[in-house]
Tab-separated table of C-alpha atoms and ligand atoms in Angstrom:
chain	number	residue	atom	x	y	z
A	1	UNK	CA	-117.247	-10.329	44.192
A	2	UNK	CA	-118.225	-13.441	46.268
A	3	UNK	CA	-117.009	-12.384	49.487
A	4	UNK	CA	-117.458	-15.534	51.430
A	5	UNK	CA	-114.515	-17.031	49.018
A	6	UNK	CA	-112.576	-15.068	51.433
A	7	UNK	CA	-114.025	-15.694	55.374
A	8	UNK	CA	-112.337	-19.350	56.036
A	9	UNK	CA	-114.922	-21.570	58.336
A	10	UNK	CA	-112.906	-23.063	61.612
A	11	UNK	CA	-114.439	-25.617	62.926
A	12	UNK	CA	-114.698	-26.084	67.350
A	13	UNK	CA	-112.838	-22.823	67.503
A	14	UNK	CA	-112.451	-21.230	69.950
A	15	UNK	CA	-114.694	-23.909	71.785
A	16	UNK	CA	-116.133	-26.894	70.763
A	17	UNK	CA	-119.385	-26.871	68.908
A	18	UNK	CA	-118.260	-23.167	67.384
A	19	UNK	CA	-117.999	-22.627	63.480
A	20	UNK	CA	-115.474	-19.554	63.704
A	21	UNK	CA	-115.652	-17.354	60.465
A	22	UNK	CA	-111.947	-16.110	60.192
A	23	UNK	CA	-112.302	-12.847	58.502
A	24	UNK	CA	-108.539	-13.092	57.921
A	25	UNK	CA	-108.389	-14.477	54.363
A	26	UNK	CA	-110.331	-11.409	53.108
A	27	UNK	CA	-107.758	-8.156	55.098
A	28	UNK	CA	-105.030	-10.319	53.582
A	29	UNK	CA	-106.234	-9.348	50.262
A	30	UNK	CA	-106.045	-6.061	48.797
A	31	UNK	CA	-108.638	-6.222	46.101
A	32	UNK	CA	-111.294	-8.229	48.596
A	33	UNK	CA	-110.327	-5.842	51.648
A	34	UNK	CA	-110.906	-2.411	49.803
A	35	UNK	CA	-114.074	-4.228	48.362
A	36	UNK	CA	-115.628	-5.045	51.476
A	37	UNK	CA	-114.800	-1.945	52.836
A	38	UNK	CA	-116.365	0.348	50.139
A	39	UNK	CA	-119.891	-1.905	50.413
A	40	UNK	CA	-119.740	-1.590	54.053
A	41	UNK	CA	-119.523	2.438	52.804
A	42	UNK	CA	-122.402	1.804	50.595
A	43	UNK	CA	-125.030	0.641	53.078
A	44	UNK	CA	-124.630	4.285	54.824
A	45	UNK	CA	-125.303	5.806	51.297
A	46	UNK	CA	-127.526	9.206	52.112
A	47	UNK	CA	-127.048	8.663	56.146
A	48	UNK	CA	-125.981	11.487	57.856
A	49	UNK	CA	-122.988	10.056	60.459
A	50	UNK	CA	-121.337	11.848	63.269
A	51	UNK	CA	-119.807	9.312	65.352
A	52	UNK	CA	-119.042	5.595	63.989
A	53	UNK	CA	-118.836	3.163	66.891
A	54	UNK	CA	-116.285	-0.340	66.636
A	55	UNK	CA	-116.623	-2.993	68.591
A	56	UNK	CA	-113.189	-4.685	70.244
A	57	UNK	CA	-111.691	-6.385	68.745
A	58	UNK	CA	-112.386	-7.547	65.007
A	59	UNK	CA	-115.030	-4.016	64.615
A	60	UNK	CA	-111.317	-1.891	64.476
A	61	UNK	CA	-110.815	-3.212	60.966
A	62	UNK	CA	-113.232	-1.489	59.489
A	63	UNK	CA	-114.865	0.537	61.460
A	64	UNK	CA	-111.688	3.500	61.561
A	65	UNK	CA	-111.798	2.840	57.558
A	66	UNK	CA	-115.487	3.404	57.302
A	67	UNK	CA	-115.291	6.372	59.989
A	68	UNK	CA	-112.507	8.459	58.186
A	69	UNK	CA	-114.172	8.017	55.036
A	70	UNK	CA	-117.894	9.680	56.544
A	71	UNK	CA	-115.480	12.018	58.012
A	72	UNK	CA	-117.023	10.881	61.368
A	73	UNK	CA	-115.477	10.301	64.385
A	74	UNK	CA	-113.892	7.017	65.449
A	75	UNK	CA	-115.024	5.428	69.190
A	76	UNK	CA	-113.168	2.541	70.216
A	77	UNK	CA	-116.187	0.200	72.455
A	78	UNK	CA	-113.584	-1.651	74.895
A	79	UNK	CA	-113.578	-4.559	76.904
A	80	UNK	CA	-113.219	-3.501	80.550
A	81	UNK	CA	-110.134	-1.061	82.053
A	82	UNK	CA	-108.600	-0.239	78.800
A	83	UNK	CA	-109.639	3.543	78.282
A	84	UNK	CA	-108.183	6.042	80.648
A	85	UNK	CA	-110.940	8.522	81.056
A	86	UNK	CA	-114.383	8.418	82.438
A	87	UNK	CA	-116.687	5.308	80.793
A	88	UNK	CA	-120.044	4.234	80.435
A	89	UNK	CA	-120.343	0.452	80.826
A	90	UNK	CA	-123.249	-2.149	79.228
A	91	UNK	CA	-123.350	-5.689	80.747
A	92	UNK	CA	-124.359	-8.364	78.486
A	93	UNK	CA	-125.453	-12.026	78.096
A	94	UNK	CA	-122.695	-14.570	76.985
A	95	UNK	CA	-123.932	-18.036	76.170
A	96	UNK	CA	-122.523	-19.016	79.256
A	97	UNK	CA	-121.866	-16.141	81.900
A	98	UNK	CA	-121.922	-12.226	81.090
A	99	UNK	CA	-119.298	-9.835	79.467
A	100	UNK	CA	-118.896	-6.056	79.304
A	101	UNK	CA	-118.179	-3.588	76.969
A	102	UNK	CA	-117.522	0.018	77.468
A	103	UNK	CA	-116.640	3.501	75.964
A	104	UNK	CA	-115.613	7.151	77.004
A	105	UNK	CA	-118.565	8.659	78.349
A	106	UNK	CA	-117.873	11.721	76.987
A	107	UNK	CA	-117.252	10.182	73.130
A	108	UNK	CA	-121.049	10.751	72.453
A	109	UNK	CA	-122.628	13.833	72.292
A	110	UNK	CA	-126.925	13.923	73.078
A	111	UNK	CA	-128.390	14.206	69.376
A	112	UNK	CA	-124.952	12.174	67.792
A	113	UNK	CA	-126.291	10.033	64.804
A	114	UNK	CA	-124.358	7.141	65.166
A	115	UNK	CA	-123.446	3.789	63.283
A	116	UNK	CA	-122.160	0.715	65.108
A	117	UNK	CA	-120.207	-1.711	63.169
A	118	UNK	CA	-119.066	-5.449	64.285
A	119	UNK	CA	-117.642	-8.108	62.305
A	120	UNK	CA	-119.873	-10.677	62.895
A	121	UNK	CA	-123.734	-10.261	63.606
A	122	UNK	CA	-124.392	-13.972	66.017
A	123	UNK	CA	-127.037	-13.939	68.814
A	124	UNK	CA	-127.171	-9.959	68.824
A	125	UNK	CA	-126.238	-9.726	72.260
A	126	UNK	CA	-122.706	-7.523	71.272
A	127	UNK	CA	-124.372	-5.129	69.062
A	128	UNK	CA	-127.785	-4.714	71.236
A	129	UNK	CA	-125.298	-4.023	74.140
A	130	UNK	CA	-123.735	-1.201	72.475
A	131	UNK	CA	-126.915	0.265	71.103
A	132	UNK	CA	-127.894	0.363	74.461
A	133	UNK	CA	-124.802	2.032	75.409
A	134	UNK	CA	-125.167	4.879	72.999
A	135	UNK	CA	-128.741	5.148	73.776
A	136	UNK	CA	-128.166	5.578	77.298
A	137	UNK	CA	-125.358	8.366	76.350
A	138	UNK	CA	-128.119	10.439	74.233
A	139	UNK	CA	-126.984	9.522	71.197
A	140	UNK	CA	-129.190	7.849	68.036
A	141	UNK	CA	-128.236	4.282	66.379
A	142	UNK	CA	-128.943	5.303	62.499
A	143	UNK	CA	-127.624	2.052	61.405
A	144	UNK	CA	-125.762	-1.258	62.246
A	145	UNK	CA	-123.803	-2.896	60.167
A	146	UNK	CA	-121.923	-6.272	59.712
A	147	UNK	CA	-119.542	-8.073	57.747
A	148	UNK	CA	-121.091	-11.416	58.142
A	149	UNK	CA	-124.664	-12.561	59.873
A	150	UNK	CA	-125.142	-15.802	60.721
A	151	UNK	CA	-128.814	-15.283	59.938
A	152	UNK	CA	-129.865	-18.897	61.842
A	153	UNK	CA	-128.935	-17.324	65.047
A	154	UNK	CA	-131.450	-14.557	64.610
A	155	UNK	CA	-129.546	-11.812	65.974
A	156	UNK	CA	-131.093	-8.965	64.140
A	157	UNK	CA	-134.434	-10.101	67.129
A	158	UNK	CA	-131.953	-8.288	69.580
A	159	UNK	CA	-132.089	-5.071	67.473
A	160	UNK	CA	-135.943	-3.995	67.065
A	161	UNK	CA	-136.238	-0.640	65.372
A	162	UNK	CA	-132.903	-0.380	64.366
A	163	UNK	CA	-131.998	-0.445	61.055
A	164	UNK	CA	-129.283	-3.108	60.364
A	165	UNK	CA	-127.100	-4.774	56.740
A	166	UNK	CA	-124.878	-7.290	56.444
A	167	UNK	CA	-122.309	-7.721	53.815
A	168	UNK	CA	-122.216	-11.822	53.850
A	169	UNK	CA	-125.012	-13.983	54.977
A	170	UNK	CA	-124.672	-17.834	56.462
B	1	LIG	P1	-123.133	-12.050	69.482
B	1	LIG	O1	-123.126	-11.151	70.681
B	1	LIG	O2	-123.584	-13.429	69.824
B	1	LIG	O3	-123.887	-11.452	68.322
B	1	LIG	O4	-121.634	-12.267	69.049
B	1	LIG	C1	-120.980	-11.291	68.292
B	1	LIG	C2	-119.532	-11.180	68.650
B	1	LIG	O5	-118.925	-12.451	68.839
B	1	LIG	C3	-118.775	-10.482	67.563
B	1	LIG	O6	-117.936	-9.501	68.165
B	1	LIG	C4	-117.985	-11.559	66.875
B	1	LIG	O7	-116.658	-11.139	66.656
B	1	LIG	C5	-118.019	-12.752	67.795
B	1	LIG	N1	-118.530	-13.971	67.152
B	1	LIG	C6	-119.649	-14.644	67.484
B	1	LIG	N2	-119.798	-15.754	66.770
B	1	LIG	C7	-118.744	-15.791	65.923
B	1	LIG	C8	-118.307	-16.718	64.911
B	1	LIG	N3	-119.002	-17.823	64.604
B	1	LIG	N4	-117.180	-16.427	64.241
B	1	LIG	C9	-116.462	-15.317	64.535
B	1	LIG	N5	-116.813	-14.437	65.483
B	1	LIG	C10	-117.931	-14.662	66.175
């Protein structure tokens, strides 16, 4: 299946200058949906998963799906004041300014082999942040994974040592 029939290209969205892939095409079909989902599952094939870490907001469509089916455990990564118990929080680079990211502290056990999935795979900055985050909390990045890298942006830089797939490449 050719997956990027699916991710629909907005141009200056949501700023000018940005190319956004809108993933929504592809949830909005069944067939392409359950697809991507299942080769998402496939690049985990022989990985032993205990925890399977989304990233807010577009990681929660797959990452629950790919988490129930490892029979791992679900962590939501927030942005800032959403999650009611104690957090760990990871400051990162923006293009212009800084954001945060954050999840229970308590969600990751020392020893947890853990995969981090995002939707998109840009400068790296998201998914190094988390790593970092799970890192600090003990646990061990076995794998990132992505439904789309924009491979000119050279994200996968920001991840040294850590194994990483994508599904669709621009
Ligand atoms: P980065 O930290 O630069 O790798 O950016 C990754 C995060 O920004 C992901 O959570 C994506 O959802 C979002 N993102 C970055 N660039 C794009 C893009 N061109 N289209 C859609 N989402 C993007």
């Amino acid at each position: 299946m050719n997956f990027k029939n699916y991710i629909r290209e907005v141009p200056d969205f949501p700023s000018k200058g940005i190319v956004f892939k809108d993933i929504t095409p592809l949830l909005e079909d069944p067939v392409a949906f359950q697809k991507a989902g299942e080769a998402l599952l496939y690049f985990t094939d022989g990985l032993h998963i205990d925890k399977v870490v989304g990233i807010e907001s577009r990681g929660f469509f797959f990452a629950p799906l790919l988490a129930a089916r490892l029979q791992a455990g679900f962590i939501p990564a927030r942005k800032p004041g959403k999650l009611p118990r104690q957090t760990r929080k990871q400051e990162y680079a923006l293009e212009y300014g800084a954001d945060t990211l954050e999840i229970h502290a308590e969600s990751i056990s020392p020893g947890d082999k853990v995969l981090v999935h995002d939707d998109v795979l840009a400068t790296g900055g998201t998914a190094r942040a988390i790593c970092d985050l799970v890192r600090s909390l003990g646990g061990e990045v076995v794998q990132c994974n992505f439904l789309i890298e924009l491979t000119f942006l050279n994200g996968s830089d920001k991840l040294p040592g850590i194994p990483y797939r994508s599904l669709i490449q621009y």
